[in-house]
Each structure stands twice: as C-alpha cells, then as structure tokens.
mmCIF file of C-alpha atoms in Angstrom:
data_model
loop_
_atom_site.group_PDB
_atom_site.id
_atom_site.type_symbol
_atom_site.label_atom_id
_atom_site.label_comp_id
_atom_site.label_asym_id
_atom_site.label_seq_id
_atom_site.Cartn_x
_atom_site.Cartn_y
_atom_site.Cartn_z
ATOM 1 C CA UNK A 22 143.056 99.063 106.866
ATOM 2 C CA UNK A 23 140.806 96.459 107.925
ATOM 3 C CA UNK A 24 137.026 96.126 105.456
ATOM 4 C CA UNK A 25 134.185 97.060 108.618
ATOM 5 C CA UNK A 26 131.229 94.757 107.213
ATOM 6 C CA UNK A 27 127.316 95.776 108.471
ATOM 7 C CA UNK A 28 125.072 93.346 108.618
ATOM 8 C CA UNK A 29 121.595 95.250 108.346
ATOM 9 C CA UNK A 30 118.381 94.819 109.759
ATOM 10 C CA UNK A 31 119.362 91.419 111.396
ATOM 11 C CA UNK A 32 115.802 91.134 113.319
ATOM 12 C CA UNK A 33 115.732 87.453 114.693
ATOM 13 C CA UNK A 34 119.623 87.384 114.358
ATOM 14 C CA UNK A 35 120.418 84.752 112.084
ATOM 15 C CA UNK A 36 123.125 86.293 110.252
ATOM 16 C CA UNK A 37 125.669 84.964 112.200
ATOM 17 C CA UNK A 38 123.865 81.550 112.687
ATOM 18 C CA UNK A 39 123.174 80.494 109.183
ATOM 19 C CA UNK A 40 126.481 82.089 107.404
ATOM 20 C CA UNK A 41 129.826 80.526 108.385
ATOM 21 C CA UNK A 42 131.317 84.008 108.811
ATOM 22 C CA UNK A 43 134.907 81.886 110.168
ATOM 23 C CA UNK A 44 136.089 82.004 106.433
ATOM 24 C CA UNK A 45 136.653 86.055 106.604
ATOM 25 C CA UNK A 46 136.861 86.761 110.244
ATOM 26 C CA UNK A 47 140.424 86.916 110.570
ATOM 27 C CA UNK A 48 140.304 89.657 107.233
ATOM 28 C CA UNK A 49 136.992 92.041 108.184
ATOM 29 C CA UNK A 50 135.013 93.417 110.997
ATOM 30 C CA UNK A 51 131.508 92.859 111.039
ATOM 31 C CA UNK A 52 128.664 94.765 112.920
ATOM 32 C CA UNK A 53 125.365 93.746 113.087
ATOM 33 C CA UNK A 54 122.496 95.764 113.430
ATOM 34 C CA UNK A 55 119.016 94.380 114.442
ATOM 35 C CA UNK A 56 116.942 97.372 113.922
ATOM 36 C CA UNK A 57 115.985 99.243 110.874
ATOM 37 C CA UNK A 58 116.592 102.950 110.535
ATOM 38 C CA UNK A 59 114.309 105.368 108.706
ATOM 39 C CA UNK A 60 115.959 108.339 108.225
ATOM 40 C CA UNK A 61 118.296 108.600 105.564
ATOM 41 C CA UNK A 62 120.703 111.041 107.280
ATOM 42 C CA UNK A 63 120.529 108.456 110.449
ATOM 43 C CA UNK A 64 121.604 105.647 107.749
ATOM 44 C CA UNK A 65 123.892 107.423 106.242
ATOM 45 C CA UNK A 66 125.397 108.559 109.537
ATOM 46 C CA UNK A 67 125.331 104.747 110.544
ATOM 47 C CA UNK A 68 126.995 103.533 106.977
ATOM 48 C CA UNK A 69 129.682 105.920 106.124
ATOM 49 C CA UNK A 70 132.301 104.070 107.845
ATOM 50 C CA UNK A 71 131.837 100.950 105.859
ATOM 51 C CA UNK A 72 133.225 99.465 103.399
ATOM 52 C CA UNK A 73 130.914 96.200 102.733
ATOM 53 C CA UNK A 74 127.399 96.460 103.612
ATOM 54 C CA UNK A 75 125.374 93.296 103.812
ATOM 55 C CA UNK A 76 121.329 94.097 103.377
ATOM 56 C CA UNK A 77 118.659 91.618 103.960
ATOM 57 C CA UNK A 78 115.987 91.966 101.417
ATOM 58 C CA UNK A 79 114.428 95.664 100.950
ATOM 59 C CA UNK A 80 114.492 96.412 104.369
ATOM 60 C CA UNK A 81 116.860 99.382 104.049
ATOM 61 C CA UNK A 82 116.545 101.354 101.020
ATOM 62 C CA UNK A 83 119.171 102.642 98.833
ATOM 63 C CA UNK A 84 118.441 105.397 96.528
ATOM 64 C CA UNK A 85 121.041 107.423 94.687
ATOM 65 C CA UNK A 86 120.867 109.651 97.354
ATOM 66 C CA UNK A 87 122.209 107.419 99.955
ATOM 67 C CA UNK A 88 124.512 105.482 97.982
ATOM 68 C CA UNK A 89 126.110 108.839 96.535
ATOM 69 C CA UNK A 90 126.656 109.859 100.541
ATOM 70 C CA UNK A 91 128.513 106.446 101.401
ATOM 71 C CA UNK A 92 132.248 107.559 100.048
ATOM 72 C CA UNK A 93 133.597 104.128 101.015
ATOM 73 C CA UNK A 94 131.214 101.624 100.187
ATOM 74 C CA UNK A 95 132.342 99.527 97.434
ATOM 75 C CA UNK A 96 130.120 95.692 98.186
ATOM 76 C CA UNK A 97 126.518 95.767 98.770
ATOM 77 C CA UNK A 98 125.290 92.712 98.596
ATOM 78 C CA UNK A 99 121.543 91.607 99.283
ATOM 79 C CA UNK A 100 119.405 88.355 100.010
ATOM 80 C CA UNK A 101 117.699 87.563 96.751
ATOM 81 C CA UNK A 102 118.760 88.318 93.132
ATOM 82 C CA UNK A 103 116.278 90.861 92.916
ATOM 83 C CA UNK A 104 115.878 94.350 95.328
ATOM 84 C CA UNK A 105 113.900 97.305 94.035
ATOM 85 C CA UNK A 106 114.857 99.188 97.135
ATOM 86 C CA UNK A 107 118.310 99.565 95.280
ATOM 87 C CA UNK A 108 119.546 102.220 93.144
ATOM 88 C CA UNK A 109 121.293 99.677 90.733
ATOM 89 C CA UNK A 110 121.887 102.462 87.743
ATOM 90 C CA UNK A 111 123.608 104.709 90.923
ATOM 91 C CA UNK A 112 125.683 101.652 92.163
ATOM 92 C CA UNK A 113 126.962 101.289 88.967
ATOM 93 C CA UNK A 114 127.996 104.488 88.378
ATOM 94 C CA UNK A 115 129.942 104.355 91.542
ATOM 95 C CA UNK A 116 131.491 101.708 90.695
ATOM 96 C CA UNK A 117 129.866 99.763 93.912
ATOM 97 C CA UNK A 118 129.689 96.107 93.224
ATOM 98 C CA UNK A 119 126.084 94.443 94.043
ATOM 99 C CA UNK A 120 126.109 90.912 94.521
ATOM 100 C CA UNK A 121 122.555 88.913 95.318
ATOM 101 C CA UNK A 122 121.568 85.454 96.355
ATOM 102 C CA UNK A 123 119.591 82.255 95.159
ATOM 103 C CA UNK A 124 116.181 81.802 96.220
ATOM 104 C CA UNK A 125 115.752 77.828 97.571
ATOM 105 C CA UNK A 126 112.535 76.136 98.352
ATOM 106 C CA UNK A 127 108.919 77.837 97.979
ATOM 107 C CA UNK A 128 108.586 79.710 101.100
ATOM 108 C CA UNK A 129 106.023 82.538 99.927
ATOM 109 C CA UNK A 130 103.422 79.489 98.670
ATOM 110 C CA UNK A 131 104.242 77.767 101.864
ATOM 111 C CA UNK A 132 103.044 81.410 103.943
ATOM 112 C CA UNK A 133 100.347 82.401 101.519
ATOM 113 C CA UNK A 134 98.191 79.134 102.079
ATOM 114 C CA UNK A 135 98.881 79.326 105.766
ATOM 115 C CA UNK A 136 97.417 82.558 105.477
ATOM 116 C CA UNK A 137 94.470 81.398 103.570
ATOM 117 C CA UNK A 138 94.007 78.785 105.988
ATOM 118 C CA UNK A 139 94.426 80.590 109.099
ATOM 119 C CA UNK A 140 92.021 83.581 107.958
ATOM 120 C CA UNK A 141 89.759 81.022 106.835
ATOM 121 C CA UNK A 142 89.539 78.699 109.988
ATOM 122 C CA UNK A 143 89.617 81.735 112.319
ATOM 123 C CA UNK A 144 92.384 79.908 114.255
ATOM 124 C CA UNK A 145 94.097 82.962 115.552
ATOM 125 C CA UNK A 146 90.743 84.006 117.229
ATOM 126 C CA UNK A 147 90.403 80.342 118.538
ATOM 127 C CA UNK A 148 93.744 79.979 119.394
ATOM 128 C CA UNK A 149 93.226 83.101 122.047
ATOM 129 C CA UNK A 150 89.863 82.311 123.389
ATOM 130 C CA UNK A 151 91.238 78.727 124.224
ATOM 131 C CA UNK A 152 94.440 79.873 126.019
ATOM 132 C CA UNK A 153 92.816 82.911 127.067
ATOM 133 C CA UNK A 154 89.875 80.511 128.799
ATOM 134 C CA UNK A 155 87.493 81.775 127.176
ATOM 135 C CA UNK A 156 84.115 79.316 128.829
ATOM 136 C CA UNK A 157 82.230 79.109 125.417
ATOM 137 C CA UNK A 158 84.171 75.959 123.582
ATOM 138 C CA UNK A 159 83.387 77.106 119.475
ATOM 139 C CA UNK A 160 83.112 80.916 119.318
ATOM 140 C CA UNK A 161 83.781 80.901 115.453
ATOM 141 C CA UNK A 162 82.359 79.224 112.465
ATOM 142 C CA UNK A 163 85.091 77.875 109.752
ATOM 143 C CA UNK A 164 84.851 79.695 106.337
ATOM 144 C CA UNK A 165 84.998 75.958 104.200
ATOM 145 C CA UNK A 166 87.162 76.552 101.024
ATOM 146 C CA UNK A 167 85.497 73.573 98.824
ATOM 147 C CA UNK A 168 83.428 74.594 95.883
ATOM 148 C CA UNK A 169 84.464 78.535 96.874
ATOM 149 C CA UNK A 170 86.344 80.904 94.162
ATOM 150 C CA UNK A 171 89.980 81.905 94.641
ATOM 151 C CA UNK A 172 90.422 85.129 93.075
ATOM 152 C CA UNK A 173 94.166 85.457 92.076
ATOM 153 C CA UNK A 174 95.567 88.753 90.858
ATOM 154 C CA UNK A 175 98.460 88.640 89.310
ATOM 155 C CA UNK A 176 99.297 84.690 87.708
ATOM 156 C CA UNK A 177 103.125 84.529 87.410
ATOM 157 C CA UNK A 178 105.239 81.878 89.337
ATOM 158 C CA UNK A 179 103.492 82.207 92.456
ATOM 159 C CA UNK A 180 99.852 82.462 91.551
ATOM 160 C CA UNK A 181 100.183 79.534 89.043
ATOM 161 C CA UNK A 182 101.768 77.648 92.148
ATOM 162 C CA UNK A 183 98.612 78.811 94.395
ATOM 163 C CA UNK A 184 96.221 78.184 91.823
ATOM 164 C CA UNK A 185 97.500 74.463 91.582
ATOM 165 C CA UNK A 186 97.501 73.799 95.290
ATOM 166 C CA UNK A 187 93.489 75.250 95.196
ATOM 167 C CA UNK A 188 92.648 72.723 92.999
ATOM 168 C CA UNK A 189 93.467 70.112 95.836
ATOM 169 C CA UNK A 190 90.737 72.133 97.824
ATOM 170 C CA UNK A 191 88.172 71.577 95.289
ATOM 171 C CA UNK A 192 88.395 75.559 94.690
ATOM 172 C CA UNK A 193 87.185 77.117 91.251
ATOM 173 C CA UNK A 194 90.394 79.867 90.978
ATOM 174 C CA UNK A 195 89.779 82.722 88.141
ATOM 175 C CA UNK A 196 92.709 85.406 87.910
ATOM 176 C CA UNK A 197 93.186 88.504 86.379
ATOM 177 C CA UNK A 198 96.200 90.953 85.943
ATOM 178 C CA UNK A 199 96.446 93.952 82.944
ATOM 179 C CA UNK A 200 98.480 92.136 80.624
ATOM 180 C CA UNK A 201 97.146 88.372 81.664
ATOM 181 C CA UNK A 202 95.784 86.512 78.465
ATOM 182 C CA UNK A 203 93.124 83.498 78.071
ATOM 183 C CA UNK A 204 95.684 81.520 76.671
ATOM 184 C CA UNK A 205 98.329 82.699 79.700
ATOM 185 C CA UNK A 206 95.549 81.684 82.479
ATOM 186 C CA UNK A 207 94.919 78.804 81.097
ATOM 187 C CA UNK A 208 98.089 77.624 81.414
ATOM 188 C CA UNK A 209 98.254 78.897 84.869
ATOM 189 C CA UNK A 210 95.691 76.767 85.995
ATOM 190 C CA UNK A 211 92.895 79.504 85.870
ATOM 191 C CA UNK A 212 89.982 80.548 84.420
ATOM 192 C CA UNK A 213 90.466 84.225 82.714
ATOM 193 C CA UNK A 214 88.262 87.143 84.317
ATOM 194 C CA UNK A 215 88.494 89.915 82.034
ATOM 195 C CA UNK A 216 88.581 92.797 84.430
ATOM 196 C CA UNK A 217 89.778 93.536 88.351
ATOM 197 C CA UNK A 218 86.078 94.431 89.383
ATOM 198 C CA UNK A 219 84.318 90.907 88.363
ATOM 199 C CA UNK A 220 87.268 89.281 89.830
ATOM 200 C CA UNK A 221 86.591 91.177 93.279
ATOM 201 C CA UNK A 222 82.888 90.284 92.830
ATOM 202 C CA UNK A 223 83.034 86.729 92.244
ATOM 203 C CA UNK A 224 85.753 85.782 94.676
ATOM 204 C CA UNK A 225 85.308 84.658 97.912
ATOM 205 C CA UNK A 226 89.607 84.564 98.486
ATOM 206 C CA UNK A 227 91.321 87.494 96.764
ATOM 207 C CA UNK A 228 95.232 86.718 96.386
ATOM 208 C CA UNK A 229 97.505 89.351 95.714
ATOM 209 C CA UNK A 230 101.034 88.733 93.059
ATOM 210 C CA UNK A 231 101.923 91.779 92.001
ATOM 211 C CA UNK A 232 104.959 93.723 91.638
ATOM 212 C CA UNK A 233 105.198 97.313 93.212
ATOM 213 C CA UNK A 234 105.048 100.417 90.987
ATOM 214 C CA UNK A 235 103.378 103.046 90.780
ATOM 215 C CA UNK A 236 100.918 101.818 88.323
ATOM 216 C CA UNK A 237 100.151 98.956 90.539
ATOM 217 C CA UNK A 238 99.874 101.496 94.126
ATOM 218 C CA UNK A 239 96.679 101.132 95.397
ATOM 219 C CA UNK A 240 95.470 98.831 93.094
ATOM 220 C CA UNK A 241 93.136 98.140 95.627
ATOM 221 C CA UNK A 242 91.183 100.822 96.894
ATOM 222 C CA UNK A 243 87.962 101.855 98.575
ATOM 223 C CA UNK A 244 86.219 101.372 95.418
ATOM 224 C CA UNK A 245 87.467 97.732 94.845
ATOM 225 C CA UNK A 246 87.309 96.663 98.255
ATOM 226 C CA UNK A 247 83.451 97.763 98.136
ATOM 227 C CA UNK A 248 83.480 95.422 95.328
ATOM 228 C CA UNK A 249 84.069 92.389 97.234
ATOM 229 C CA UNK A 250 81.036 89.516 98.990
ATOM 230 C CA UNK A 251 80.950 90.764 102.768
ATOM 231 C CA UNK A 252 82.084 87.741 103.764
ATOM 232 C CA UNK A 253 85.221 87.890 100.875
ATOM 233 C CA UNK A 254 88.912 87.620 102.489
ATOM 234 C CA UNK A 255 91.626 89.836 100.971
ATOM 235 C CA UNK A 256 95.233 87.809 101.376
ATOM 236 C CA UNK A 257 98.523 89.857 100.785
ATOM 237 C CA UNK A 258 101.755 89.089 100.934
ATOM 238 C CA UNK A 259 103.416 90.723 97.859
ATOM 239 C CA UNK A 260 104.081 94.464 98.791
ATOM 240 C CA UNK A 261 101.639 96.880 101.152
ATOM 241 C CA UNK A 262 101.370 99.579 99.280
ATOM 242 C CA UNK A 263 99.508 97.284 96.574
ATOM 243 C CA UNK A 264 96.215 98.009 99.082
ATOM 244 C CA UNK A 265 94.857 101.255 100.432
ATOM 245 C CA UNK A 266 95.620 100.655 104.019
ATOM 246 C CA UNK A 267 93.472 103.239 105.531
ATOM 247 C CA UNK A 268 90.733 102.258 103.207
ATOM 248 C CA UNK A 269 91.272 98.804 104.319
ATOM 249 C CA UNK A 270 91.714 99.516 107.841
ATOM 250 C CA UNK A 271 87.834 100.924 107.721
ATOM 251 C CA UNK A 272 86.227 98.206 105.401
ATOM 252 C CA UNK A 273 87.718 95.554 108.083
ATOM 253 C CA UNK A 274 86.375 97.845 111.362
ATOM 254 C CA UNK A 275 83.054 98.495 109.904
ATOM 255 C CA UNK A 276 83.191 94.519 108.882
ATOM 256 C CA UNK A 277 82.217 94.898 105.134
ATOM 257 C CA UNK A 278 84.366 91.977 104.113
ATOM 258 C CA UNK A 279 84.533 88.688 106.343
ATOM 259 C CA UNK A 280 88.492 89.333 106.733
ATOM 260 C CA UNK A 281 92.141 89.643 105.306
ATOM 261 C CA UNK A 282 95.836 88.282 106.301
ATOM 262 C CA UNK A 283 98.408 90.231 105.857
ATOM 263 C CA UNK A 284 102.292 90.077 105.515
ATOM 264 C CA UNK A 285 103.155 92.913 104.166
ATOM 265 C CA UNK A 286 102.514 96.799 104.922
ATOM 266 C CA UNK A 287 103.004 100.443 103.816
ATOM 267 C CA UNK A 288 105.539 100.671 106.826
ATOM 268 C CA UNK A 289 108.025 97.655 108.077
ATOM 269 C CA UNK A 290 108.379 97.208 111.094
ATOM 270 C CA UNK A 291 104.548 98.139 111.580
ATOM 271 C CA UNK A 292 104.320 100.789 114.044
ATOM 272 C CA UNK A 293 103.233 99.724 117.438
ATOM 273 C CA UNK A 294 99.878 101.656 117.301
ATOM 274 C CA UNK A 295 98.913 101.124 114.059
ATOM 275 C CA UNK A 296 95.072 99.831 114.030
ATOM 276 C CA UNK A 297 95.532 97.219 112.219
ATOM 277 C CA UNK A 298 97.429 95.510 115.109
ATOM 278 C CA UNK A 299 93.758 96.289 117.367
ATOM 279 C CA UNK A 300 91.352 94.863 114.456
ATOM 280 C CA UNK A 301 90.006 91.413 115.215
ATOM 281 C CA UNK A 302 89.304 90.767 111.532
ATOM 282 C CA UNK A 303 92.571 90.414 110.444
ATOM 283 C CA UNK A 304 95.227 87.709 111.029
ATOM 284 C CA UNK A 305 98.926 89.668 110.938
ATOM 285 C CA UNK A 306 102.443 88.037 110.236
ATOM 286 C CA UNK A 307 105.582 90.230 110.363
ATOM 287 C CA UNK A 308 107.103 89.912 106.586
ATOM 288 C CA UNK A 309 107.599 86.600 107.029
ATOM 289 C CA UNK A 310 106.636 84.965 103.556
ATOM 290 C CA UNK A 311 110.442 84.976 101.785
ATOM 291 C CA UNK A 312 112.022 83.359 105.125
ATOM 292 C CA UNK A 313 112.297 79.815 106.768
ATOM 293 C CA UNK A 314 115.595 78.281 107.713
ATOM 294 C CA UNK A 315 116.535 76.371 104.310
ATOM 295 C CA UNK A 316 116.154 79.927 102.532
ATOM 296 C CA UNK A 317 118.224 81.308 105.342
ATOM 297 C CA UNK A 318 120.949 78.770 105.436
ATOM 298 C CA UNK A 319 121.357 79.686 101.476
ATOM 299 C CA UNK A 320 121.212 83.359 101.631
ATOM 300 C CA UNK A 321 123.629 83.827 104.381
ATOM 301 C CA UNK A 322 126.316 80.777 102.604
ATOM 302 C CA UNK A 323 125.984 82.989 100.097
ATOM 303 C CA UNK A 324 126.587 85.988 101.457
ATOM 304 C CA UNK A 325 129.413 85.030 102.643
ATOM 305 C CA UNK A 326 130.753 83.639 99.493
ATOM 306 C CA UNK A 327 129.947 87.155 97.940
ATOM 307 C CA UNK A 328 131.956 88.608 100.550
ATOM 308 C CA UNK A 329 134.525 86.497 100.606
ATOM 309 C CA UNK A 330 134.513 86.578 96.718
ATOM 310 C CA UNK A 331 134.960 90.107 96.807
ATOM 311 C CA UNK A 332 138.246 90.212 99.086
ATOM 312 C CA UNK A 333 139.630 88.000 96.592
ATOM 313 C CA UNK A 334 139.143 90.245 93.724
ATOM 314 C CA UNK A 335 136.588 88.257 91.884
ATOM 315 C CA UNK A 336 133.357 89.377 92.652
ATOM 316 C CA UNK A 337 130.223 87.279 91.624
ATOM 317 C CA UNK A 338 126.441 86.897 91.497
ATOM 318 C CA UNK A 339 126.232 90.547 90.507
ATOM 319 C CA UNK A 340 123.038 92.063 89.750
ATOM 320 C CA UNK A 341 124.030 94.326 86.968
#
C-alpha cells in the first residue's frame, strides 16, 4: 500500500513551494492541511489514516495520548530539531521515528528588533492614519531608544544576540534570568540585575527568552507588569503563556505601560475576537519570528530528505 503523507498546519502554503516533493511523488500521497485543529479526537480522526505525518513547528501537539491513538504512524518529522509539543519518550516507545530540521539564518533577532522598532516608532499607528487619511500629518511621538535600558530576560543565544545589536543603539541592556550569573551576563553583553522586579523597574524595553514550563508560566504577571515605567514596552516572542494575557490585556487598556509587541500567544491562531486584536497599544504579528524564506527553503529540503530517508530504510536527523 501506498505511505499517505500530511502536511500539517500549512498556513501560507509553502510546503509544496520550498520542498522539492518530485523526489517521492511517484512513492507517497501527500495531503496538506492549512488549518490547525484543536481537538484531539478531531486530530486524531484527521491522522489515523497516515502513515508519515509532516508537522511544522508546535503547531499541532502530540502528547502520548494522540500518538498512542495513531496505529499507523511510524515518521513524524518536524521543522526544527527541537518541539516540546512532542511526546518524544511516547514516540519512542512506539517505535515512531522523529526526524527534525536545521535552523539557518537568525530569523527570531531579525523579528524581535522589528518589533522593538515598530512598538517604539508607533509605525503601525502611523502607517493607518496615513493610508487611512487621517488630516493631522504626526499623530504620534517616537519612543527614541538611545541612552534607554533594554531589559532582557532570559540571556542565552538570542538575548546575547539582542543585547549586541542594542549596543549599536547606544542602549544600556541589563538582564536577568534564575540561574543567570555576573560572570554569564557579562559575557552576554549585559550588565547583571539580580532579581526580575529591578529589572522590570529599570527597563524601559523588556525582552522576553525564555523557555516554556511550568516554572516559567506567567512569569509575568499583574504584579510584575505593575512593576514596569508607564511608558515601559513589554516585547515577546518566545512562548505566550510566559505573560498573563488577561493581566496584560488590562494593563495595556487602562494604558499603565506605554505598549508591547507580540508574536506569540496563549492560543495560535489567535481567536478572531480576542481583545488584544481591538487594543491600540499593541503592535501584533502572527508567530512569525522562526520563519522567512531561507529558513523555509531549509526546513522543507529537509523534510523531504527525512522523508525520503525514511522510505529508504535509513532514517536520519532523529531527535531521540
């Protein structure tokens, strides 16, 4: 019988456009789906049928109990080389293979500091009221990032990159994290702040690099965000859940902090009517730091390759 391959969660369907699927065509069937399901019986119900499954980041979770519901699934492969939204000690038991990807370029860095930049410009709000026509030219005064303080939590690759790049800015950049040293900042290009709350009440950026868990869940709450200058900005593009959302949500409508940009949310795709999408405080982008086209044309190559790779009885880049 003929592998059925699912390409998941496809969104701006590039699946097909970066990979070079011709390689396998002629030896699988591949369906792609460009919407996410929810549900776990609904992606279950969706999944059973297939033997390869191709997931794009941590869009789709996979617990044990979905993988232990999927009889016939024996490749899962995802774009990265790391995806906590998969069971990996359940996989394994299973015996289903789990092959990743190579990360190319520095895409997040690239999306932070357009974050920064747009948050701190206002150039979503002037973007509108010039198409829009609004009649009054300058309706917003630019937040200048010279001489301010970048408050970086968390100073691994990322934030070392972002602390480097403030220095061009003329920025002062302090970080904190629970297991960051003075010696460890240093290195990182930052000036040690020895707990979360002076960070949040010396910055006038706070940048978020933190891996999910539940020790780091609403790491920043109502009481930190109370913390911050009222005209502080709050940048995340790590994982939602790191921020209270409703307690954010109700710092940025009562305008207690000067603003925030966000990539990332409790729940992707954000729903329609969530308020954040009505607050004119915030400056929004849709998951978008991992992804431009050179990381795209190497995750999907590679996908492929792990597919193809597979077939052949040699599987590779596995992730346990």
């Amino acid at each position: 019988m003929t592998p059925r391959v699912a390409i998941l969660d496809d969104y701006q369907q590039v699946a097909l456009k970066f990979g070079d699927w011709s390689t396998i065509s002629n030896r699988v069937n591949i369906d792609v789906f460009t919407d996410t399901l929810k549900n776990e019986d609904a992606i279950v119900e969706r999944l059973r049928p297939y033997e390869i499954i191709c997931s794009m980041r941590e869009r789709t979770k996979f617990p044990r109990s979905v993988l232990e519901k999927l009889p016939n699934l024996r490749l899962l492969t995802t774009t990265g080389m790391v995806n906590r939204g998969i069971d990996l000690d359940s996989a394994k038991e299973r015996k289903i293979i789990v092959s990743g990807t190579a990360a190319r370029g520095d895409s997040t860095v690239e999306h932070i500091w357009a974050l920064v930049m747009a948050v701190a410009r206002y150039i979503v709000a002037e973007h509108n009221n010039v198409r829009e026509g609004n009649p009054q030219w300058q309706t917003c005064v630019p937040f200048g990032l010279s001489g301010r303080t970048l408050g970086l939590i968390g100073l691994g690759r990322l934030g070392t990159a972002i602390a480097k790049i403030a220095k061009v800015f003329n920025m002062r950049v302090i970080a904190w994290s629970p297991n960051l040293t003075p010696e460890r900042a240093e290195q990182g290009g930052a000036e040690f702040c020895s707990s979360k709350e002076q960070l949040l009440k010396t910055s006038d950026i706070v940048s978020l690099h933190m891996v999910l868990s539940e020790k780091t869940r609403n790491l920043i709450g109502a009481a930190e965000l109370a913390l911050m200058k009222p005209t502080a900005m709050l940048i995340n593009t790590s994982r939602g859940p790191l921020v209270d959302e409703g307690a954010l949500v109700e710092v940025l409508r009562n305008k207690k902090i000067g603003g925030a940009g966000l990539d990332v949310f409790d729940e992707e795709p954000l729903p329609l009517d969530h308020p954040l999408r009505k607050l004119d405080r915030v400056t929004l982008s849709p998951h978008n730091g991992y992804a431009n086209d050179t990381i795209y044309e190497q995750w999907w190559k590679q996908t492929v390759e792990n597919v193809e790779k597979y077939l052949q009885g040699e599987p590779i880049r596995m992730l346990y």
